[in-house]
mmCIF file of C-alpha atoms in Angstrom:
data_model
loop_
_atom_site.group_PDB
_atom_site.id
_atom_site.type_symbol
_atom_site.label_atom_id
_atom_site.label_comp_id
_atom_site.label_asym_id
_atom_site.label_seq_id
_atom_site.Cartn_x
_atom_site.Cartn_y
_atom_site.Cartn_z
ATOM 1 C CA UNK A 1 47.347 98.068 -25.905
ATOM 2 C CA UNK A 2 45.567 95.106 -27.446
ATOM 3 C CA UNK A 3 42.686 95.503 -29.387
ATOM 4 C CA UNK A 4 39.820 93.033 -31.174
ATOM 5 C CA UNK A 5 40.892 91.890 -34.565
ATOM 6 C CA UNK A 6 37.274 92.392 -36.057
ATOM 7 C CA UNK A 7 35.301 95.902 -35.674
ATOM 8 C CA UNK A 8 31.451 95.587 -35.935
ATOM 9 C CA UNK A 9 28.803 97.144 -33.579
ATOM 10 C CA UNK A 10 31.660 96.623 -30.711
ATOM 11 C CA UNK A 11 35.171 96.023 -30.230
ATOM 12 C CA UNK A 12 37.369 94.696 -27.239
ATOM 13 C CA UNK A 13 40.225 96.533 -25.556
ATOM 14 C CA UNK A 14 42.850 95.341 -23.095
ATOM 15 C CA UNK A 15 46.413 95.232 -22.629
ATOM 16 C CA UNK A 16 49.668 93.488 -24.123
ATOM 17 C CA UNK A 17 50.120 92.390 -20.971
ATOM 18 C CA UNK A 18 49.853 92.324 -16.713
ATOM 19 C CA UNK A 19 52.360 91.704 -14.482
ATOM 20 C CA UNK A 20 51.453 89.329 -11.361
ATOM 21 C CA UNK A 21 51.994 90.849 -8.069
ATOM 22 C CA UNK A 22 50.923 88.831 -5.161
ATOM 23 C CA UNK A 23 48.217 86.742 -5.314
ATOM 24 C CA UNK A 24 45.523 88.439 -7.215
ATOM 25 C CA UNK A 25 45.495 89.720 -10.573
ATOM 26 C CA UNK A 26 42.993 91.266 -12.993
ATOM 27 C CA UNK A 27 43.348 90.673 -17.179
ATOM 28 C CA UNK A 28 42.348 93.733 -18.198
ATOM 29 C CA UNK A 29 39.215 93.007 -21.083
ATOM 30 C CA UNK A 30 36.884 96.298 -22.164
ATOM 31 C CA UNK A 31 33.662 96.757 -24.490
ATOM 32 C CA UNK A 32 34.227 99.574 -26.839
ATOM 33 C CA UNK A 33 32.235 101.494 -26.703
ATOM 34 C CA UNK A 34 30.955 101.189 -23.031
ATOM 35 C CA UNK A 35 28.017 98.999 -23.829
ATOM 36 C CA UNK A 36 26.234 96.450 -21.685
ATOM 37 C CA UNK A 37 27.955 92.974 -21.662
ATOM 38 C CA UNK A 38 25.002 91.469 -19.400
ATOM 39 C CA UNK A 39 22.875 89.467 -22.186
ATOM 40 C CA UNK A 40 26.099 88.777 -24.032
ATOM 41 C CA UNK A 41 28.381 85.445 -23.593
ATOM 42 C CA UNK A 42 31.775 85.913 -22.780
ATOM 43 C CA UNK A 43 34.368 83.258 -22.430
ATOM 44 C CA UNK A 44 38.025 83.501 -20.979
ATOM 45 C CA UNK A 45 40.466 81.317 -22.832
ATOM 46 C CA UNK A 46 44.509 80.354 -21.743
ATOM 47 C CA UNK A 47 45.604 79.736 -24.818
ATOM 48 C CA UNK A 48 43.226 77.076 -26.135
ATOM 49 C CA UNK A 49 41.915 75.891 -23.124
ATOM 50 C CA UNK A 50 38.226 77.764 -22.139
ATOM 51 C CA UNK A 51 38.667 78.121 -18.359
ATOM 52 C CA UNK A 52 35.521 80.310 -17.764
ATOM 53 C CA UNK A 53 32.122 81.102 -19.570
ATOM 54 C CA UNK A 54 29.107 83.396 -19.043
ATOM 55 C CA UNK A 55 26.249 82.631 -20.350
ATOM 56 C CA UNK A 56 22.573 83.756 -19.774
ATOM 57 C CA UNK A 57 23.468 85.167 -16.680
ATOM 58 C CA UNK A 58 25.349 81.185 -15.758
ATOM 59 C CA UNK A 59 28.377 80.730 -14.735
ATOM 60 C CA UNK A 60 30.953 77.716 -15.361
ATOM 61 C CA UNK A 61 34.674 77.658 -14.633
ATOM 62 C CA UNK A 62 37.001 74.780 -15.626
ATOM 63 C CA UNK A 63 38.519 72.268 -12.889
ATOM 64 C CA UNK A 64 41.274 73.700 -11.508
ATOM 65 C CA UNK A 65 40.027 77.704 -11.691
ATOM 66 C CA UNK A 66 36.904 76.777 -9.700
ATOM 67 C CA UNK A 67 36.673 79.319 -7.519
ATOM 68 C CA UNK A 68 39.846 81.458 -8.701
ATOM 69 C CA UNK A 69 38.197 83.115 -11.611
ATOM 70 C CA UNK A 70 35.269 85.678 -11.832
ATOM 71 C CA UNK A 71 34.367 88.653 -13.640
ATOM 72 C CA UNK A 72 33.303 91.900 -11.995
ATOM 73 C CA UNK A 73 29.583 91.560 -12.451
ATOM 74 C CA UNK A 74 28.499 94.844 -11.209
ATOM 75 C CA UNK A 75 31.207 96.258 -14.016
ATOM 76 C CA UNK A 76 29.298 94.189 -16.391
ATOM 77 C CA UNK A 77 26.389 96.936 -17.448
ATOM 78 C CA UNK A 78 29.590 99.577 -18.056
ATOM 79 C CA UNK A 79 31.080 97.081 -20.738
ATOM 80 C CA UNK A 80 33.681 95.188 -18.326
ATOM 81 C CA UNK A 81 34.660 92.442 -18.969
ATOM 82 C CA UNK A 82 38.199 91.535 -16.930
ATOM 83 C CA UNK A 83 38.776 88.602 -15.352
ATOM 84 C CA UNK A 84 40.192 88.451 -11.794
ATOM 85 C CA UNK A 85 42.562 85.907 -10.825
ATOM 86 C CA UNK A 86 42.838 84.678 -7.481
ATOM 87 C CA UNK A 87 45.171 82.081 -5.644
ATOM 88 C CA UNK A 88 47.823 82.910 -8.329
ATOM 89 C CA UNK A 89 50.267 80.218 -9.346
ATOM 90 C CA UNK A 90 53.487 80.156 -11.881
ATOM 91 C CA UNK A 91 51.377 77.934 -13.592
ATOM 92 C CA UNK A 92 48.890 80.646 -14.565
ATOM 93 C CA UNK A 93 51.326 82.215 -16.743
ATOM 94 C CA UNK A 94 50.888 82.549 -20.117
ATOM 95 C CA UNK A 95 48.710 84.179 -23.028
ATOM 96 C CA UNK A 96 44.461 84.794 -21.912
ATOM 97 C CA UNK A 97 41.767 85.370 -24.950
ATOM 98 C CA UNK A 98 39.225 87.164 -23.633
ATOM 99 C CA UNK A 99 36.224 85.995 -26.742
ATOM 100 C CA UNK A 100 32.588 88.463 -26.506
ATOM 101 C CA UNK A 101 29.867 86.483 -28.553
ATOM 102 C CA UNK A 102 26.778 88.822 -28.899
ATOM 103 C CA UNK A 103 24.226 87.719 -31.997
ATOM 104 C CA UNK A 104 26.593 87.350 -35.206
ATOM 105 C CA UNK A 105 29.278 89.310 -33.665
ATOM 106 C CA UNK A 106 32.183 87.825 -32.007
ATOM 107 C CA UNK A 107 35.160 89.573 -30.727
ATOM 108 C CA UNK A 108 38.655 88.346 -29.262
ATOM 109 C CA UNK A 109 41.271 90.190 -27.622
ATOM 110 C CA UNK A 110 44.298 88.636 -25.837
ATOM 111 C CA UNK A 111 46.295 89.825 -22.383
ATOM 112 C CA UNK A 112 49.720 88.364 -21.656
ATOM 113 C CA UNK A 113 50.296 87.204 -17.839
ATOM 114 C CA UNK A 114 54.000 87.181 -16.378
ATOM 115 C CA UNK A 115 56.000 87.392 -13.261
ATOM 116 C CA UNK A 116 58.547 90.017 -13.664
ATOM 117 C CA UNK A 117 60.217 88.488 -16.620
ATOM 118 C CA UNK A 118 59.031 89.202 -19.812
ATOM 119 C CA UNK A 119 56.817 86.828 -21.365
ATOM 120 C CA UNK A 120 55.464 86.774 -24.887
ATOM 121 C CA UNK A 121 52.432 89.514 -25.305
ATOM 122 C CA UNK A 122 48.718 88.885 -25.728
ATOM 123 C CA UNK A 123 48.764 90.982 -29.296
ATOM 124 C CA UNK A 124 51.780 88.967 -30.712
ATOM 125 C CA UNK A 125 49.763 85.662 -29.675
ATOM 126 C CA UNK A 126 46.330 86.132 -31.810
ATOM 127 C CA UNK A 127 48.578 87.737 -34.725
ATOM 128 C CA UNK A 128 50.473 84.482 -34.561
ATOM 129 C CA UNK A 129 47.735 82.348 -33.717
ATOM 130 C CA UNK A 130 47.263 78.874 -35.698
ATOM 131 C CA UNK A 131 44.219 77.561 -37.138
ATOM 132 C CA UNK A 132 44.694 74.626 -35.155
ATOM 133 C CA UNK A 133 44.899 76.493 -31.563
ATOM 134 C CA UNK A 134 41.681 78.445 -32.826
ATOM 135 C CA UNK A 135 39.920 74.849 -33.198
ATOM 136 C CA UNK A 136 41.133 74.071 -30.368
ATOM 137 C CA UNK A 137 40.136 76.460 -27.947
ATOM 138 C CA UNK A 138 36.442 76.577 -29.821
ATOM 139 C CA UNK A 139 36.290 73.281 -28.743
ATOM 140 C CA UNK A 140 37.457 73.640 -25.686
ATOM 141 C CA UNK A 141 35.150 76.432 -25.034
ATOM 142 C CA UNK A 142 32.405 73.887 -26.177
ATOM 143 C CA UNK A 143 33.616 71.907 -23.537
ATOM 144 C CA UNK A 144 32.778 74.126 -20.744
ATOM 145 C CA UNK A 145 29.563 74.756 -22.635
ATOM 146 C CA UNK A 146 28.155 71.308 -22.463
ATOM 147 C CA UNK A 147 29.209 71.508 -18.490
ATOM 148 C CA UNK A 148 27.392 74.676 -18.303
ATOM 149 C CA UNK A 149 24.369 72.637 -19.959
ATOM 150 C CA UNK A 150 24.958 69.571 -17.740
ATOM 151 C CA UNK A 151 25.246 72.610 -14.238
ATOM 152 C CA UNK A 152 21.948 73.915 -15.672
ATOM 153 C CA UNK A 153 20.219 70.622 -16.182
ATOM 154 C CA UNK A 154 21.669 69.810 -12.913
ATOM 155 C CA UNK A 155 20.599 72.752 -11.125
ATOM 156 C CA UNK A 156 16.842 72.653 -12.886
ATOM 157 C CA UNK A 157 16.856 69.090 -11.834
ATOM 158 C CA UNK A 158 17.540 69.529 -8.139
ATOM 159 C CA UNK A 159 14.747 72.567 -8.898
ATOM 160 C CA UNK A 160 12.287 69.871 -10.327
ATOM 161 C CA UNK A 161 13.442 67.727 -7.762
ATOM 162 C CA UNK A 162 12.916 70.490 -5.000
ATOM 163 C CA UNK A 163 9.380 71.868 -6.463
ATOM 164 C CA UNK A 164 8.307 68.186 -7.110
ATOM 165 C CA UNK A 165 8.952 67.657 -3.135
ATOM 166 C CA UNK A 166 7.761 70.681 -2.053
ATOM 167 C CA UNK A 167 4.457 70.101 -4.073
ATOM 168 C CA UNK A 168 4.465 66.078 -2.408
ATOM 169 C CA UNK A 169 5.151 67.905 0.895
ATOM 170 C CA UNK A 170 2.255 69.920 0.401
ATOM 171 C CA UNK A 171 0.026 67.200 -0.955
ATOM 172 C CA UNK A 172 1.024 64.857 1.781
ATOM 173 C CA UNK A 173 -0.206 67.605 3.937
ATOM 174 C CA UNK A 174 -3.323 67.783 2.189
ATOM 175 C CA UNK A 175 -4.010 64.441 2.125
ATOM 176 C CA UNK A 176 -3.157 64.054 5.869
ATOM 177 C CA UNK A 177 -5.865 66.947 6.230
ATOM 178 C CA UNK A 178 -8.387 65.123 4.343
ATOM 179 C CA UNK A 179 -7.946 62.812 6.041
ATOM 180 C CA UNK A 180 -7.754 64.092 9.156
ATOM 181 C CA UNK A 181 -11.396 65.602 7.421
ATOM 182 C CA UNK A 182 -12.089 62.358 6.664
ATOM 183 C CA UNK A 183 -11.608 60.565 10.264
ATOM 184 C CA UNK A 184 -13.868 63.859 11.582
ATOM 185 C CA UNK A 185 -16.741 63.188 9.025
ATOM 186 C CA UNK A 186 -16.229 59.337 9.955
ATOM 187 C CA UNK A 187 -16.759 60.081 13.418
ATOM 188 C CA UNK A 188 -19.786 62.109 12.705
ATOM 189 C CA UNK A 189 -21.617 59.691 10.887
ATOM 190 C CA UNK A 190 -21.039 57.105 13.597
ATOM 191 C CA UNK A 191 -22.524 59.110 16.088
ATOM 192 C CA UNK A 192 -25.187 60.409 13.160
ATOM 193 C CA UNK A 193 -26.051 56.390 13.033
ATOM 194 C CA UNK A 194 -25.952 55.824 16.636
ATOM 195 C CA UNK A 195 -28.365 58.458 17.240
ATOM 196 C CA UNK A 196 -30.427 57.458 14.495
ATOM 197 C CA UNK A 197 -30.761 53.839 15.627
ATOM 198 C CA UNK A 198 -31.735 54.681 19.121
ATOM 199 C CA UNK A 199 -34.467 57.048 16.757
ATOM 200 C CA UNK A 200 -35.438 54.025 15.335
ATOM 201 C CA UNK A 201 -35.452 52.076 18.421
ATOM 202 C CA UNK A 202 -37.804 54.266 19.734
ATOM 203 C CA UNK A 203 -39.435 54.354 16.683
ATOM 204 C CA UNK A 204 -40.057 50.837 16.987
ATOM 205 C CA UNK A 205 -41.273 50.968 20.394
ATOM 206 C CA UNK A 206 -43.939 53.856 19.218
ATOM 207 C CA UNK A 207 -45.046 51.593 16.577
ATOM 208 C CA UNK A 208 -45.652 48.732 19.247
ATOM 209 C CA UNK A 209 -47.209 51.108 21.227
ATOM 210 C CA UNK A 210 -49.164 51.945 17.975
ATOM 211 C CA UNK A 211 -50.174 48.388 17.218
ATOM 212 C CA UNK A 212 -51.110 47.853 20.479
ATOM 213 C CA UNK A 213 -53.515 50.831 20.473
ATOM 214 C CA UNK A 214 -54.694 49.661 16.843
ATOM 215 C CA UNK A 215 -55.422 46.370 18.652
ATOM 216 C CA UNK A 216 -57.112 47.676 21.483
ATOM 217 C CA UNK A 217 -59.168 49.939 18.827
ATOM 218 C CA UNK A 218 -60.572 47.081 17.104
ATOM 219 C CA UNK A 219 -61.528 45.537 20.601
ATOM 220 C CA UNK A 220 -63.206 48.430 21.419
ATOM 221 C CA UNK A 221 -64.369 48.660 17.827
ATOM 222 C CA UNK A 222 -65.805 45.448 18.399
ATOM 223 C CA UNK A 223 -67.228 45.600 21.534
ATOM 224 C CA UNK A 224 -69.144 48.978 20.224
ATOM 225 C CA UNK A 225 -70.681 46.861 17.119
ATOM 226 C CA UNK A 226 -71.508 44.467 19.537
ATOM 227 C CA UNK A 227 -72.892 47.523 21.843
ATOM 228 C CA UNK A 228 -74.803 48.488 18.815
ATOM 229 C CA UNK A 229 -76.464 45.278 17.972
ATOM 230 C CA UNK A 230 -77.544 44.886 21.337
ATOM 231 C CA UNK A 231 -78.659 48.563 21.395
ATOM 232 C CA UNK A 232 -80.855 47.664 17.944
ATOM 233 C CA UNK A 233 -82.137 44.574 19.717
ATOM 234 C CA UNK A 234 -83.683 46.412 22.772
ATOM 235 C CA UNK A 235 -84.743 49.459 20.583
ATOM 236 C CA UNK A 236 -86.748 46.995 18.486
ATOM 237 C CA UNK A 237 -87.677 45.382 22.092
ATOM 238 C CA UNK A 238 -88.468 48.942 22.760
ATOM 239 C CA UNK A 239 -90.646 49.650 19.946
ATOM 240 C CA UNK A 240 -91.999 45.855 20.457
ATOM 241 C CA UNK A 241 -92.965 47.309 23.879
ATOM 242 C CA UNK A 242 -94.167 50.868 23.108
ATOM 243 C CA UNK A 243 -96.970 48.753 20.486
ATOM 244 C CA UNK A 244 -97.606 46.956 23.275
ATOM 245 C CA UNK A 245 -98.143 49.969 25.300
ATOM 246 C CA UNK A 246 -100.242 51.574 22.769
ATOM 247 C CA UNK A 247 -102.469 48.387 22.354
ATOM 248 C CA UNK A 248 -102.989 48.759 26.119
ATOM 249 C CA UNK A 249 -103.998 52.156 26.396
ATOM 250 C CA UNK A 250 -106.176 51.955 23.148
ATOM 251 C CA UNK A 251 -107.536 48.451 25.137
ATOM 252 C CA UNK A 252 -107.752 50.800 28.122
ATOM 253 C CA UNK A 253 -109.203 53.384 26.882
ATOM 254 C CA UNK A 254 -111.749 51.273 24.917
ATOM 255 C CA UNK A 255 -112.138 49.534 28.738
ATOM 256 C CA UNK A 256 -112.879 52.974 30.023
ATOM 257 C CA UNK A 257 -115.659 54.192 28.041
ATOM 258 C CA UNK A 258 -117.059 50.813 28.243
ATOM 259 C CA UNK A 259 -116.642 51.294 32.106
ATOM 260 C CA UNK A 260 -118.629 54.799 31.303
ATOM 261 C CA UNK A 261 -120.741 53.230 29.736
ATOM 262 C CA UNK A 262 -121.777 51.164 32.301
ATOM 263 C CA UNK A 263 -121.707 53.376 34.760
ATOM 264 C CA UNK A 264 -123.983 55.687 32.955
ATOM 265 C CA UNK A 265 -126.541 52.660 32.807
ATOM 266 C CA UNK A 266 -125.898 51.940 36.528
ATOM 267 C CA UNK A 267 -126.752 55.624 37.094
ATOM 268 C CA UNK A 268 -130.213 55.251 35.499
ATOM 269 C CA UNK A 269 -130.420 51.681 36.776
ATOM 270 C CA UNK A 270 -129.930 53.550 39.864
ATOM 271 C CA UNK A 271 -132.074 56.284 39.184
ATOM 272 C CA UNK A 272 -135.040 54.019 37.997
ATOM 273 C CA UNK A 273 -134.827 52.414 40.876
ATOM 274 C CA UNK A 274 -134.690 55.424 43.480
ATOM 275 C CA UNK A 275 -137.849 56.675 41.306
ATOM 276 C CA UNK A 276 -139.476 53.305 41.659
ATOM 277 C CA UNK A 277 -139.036 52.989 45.957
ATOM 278 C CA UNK A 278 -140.481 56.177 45.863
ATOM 279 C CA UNK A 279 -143.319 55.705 43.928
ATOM 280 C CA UNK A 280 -144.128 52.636 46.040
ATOM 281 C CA UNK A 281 -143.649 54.403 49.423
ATOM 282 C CA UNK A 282 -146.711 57.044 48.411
#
C-alpha cells in the first residue's frame, strides 16, 4: 500500500499498484481519515502530465481523457477520491499521482497501472521522483487550471450571454406590450379627439344658435326701448289729455252752476211774471 509522503490534518492512501482488466479500471486514492473531499481540489496526474482536476465543485479533464476519467462523486463526502478509467488503452499504462490540495495542506500519493506484466509501482515512483518531473507536473496541473478558468469563463459567458438574452427576450416583450399599450392608448385618444371635435362642432353650432338669440335679444331689446318711448310719449299725451279733461270738467262744472244760476233767475223771472198775470187778471 501507498501512502502520502506528508501527514498533517489528512493523509492519502492507495495502492502500489492495479492491474487492468478489460476496459475499465479504478486507481484506488483514499482520505485518511474518512473526511469530506467535496470543498477540496484534487488533481489526477500520469506522471507529470495533470489529466484531470476538481475544483469548486468544476470539472476539467485533459484532451485525450475527455470523457474517460471521473471520480466517484457520491464517494466524495466519505473521503474518495479514485479515479475511474474508462475506454482503457496500453497507452494508459504507467505511474498516476493522485495530489489533494485543501488550505495549506497538500497531499500526493501514487498508484501504478499495468497489464499483467509487472510495471514499476506508484510508491517507488514519488520516492524516486525528480525535482524536475515535480515542476513539471505543477505546471502541467496549471495547465488544466487555466482551462478550467477559460471552461468557467466560458460557461459564465454563455450564462451572461443566456441571462442577457433572456432579459432582451423579456424586454422585447415588454416593449412589444407597451407598445401594444401604446397603439391602444393611441387609438383611444383618436376616438377621444373625434368625439371631442364633433363636441365642439356642436358647440359651435350652440354658440351660433347663441349669437343668433343674442341678436334677436337686442332686436327685441330695441324694439321694447322703442315700445317704451312711445309708451312715455302717449302717457305724457295721456296726462296732456287728462289736464285737458280736468280743465273741462272744472269749465263744466263752472258752466253748470252758471247754468243754475240762471235757471234759478229764470225761475223767479218766471215766478215774477206768473205773480204779475195774476195780479192783472183781478
Amino acid at each position: 500500500m501507498s501512502e502520502s509522503r506528508v501527514h498533517n490534518q489528512f493523509k492519502l492512501t492507495s495502492e502500489d499498484h492495479v492491474e487492468a482488466v478489460g476496459e475499465e479500471v479504478t486507481l484506488p486514492c483514499h482520505l485518511s481519515p474518512d473526511t469530506s473531499a467535496v470543498a477540496m481540489t484534487i488533481r489526477w496526474f500520469k506522471r507529470t502530465e495533470c489529466i484531470y482536476l476538481y475544483k469548486n465543485g468544476q470539472v476539467t479533464e485533459r484532451s485525450g481523457y475527455e470523457g474517460r476519467v471521473s471520480l466517484i462523486t457520491q464517494e466524495l463526502e466519505r473521503g474518495n477520491v479514485s479515479l475511474r478509467l474508462i475506454d482503457f488503452r496500453r497507452s494508459d499504462r504507467g505511474v498516476y499521482i493522485c495530489q489533494v490540495i485543501h488550505g495549506e495542506q497538500k497531499e500526493e500519493a501514487a498508484v501504478g497501472l499495468r497489464v499483467r506484466r509487472v510495471s514499476e509501482s506508484g510508491s517507488w515512483y514519488l520516492q524516486h521522483e525528480t525535482q524536475e518531473d515535480k515542476l513539471k507536473r505543477e505546471a502541467s496541473a496549471g495547465e488544466l487550471e487555466l482551462k478550467m478558468e477559460k471552461e468557467l469563463k466560458e460557461i459564465l459567458r454563455e450564462k451572461m450571454m443566456k441571462q442577457l438574452k433572456e432579459k432582451l427576450d423579456d424586454m422585447t416583450q415588454e416593449v412589444r406590450e407597451k407598445e401594444r399599450l401604446l397603439d391602444d392608448m393611441t387609438q383611444e385618444v383618436r376616438e377621444k379627439e373625434r368625439l371631442l371635435e364633433e363636441k365642439n362642432q356642436i358647440m359651435e353650432q350652440r354658440e351660433k344658435l347663441l349669437e343668433e338669440k343674442d341678436n334677436q335679444l337686442e332686436e327685441k331689446d330695441k324694439q321694447l326701448k322703442e315700445r317704451d318711448i312711445q309708451l312715455e310719449a302717449l302717457r305724457k299725451n295721456l296726462q296732456d289729455k287728462n289736464s285737458q279733461v280736468e280743465n273741462f270738467r272744472v269749465l263744466l262744472q263752472e258752466k253748470d252752476l252758471q247754468l243754475e244760476d240762471r235757471n234759478h233767475r229764470l225761475g223767479e223771472k218766471d215766478r215774477l211774471l206768473e205773480e204779475r198775470q195774476t195780479t192783472k187778471g183781478k
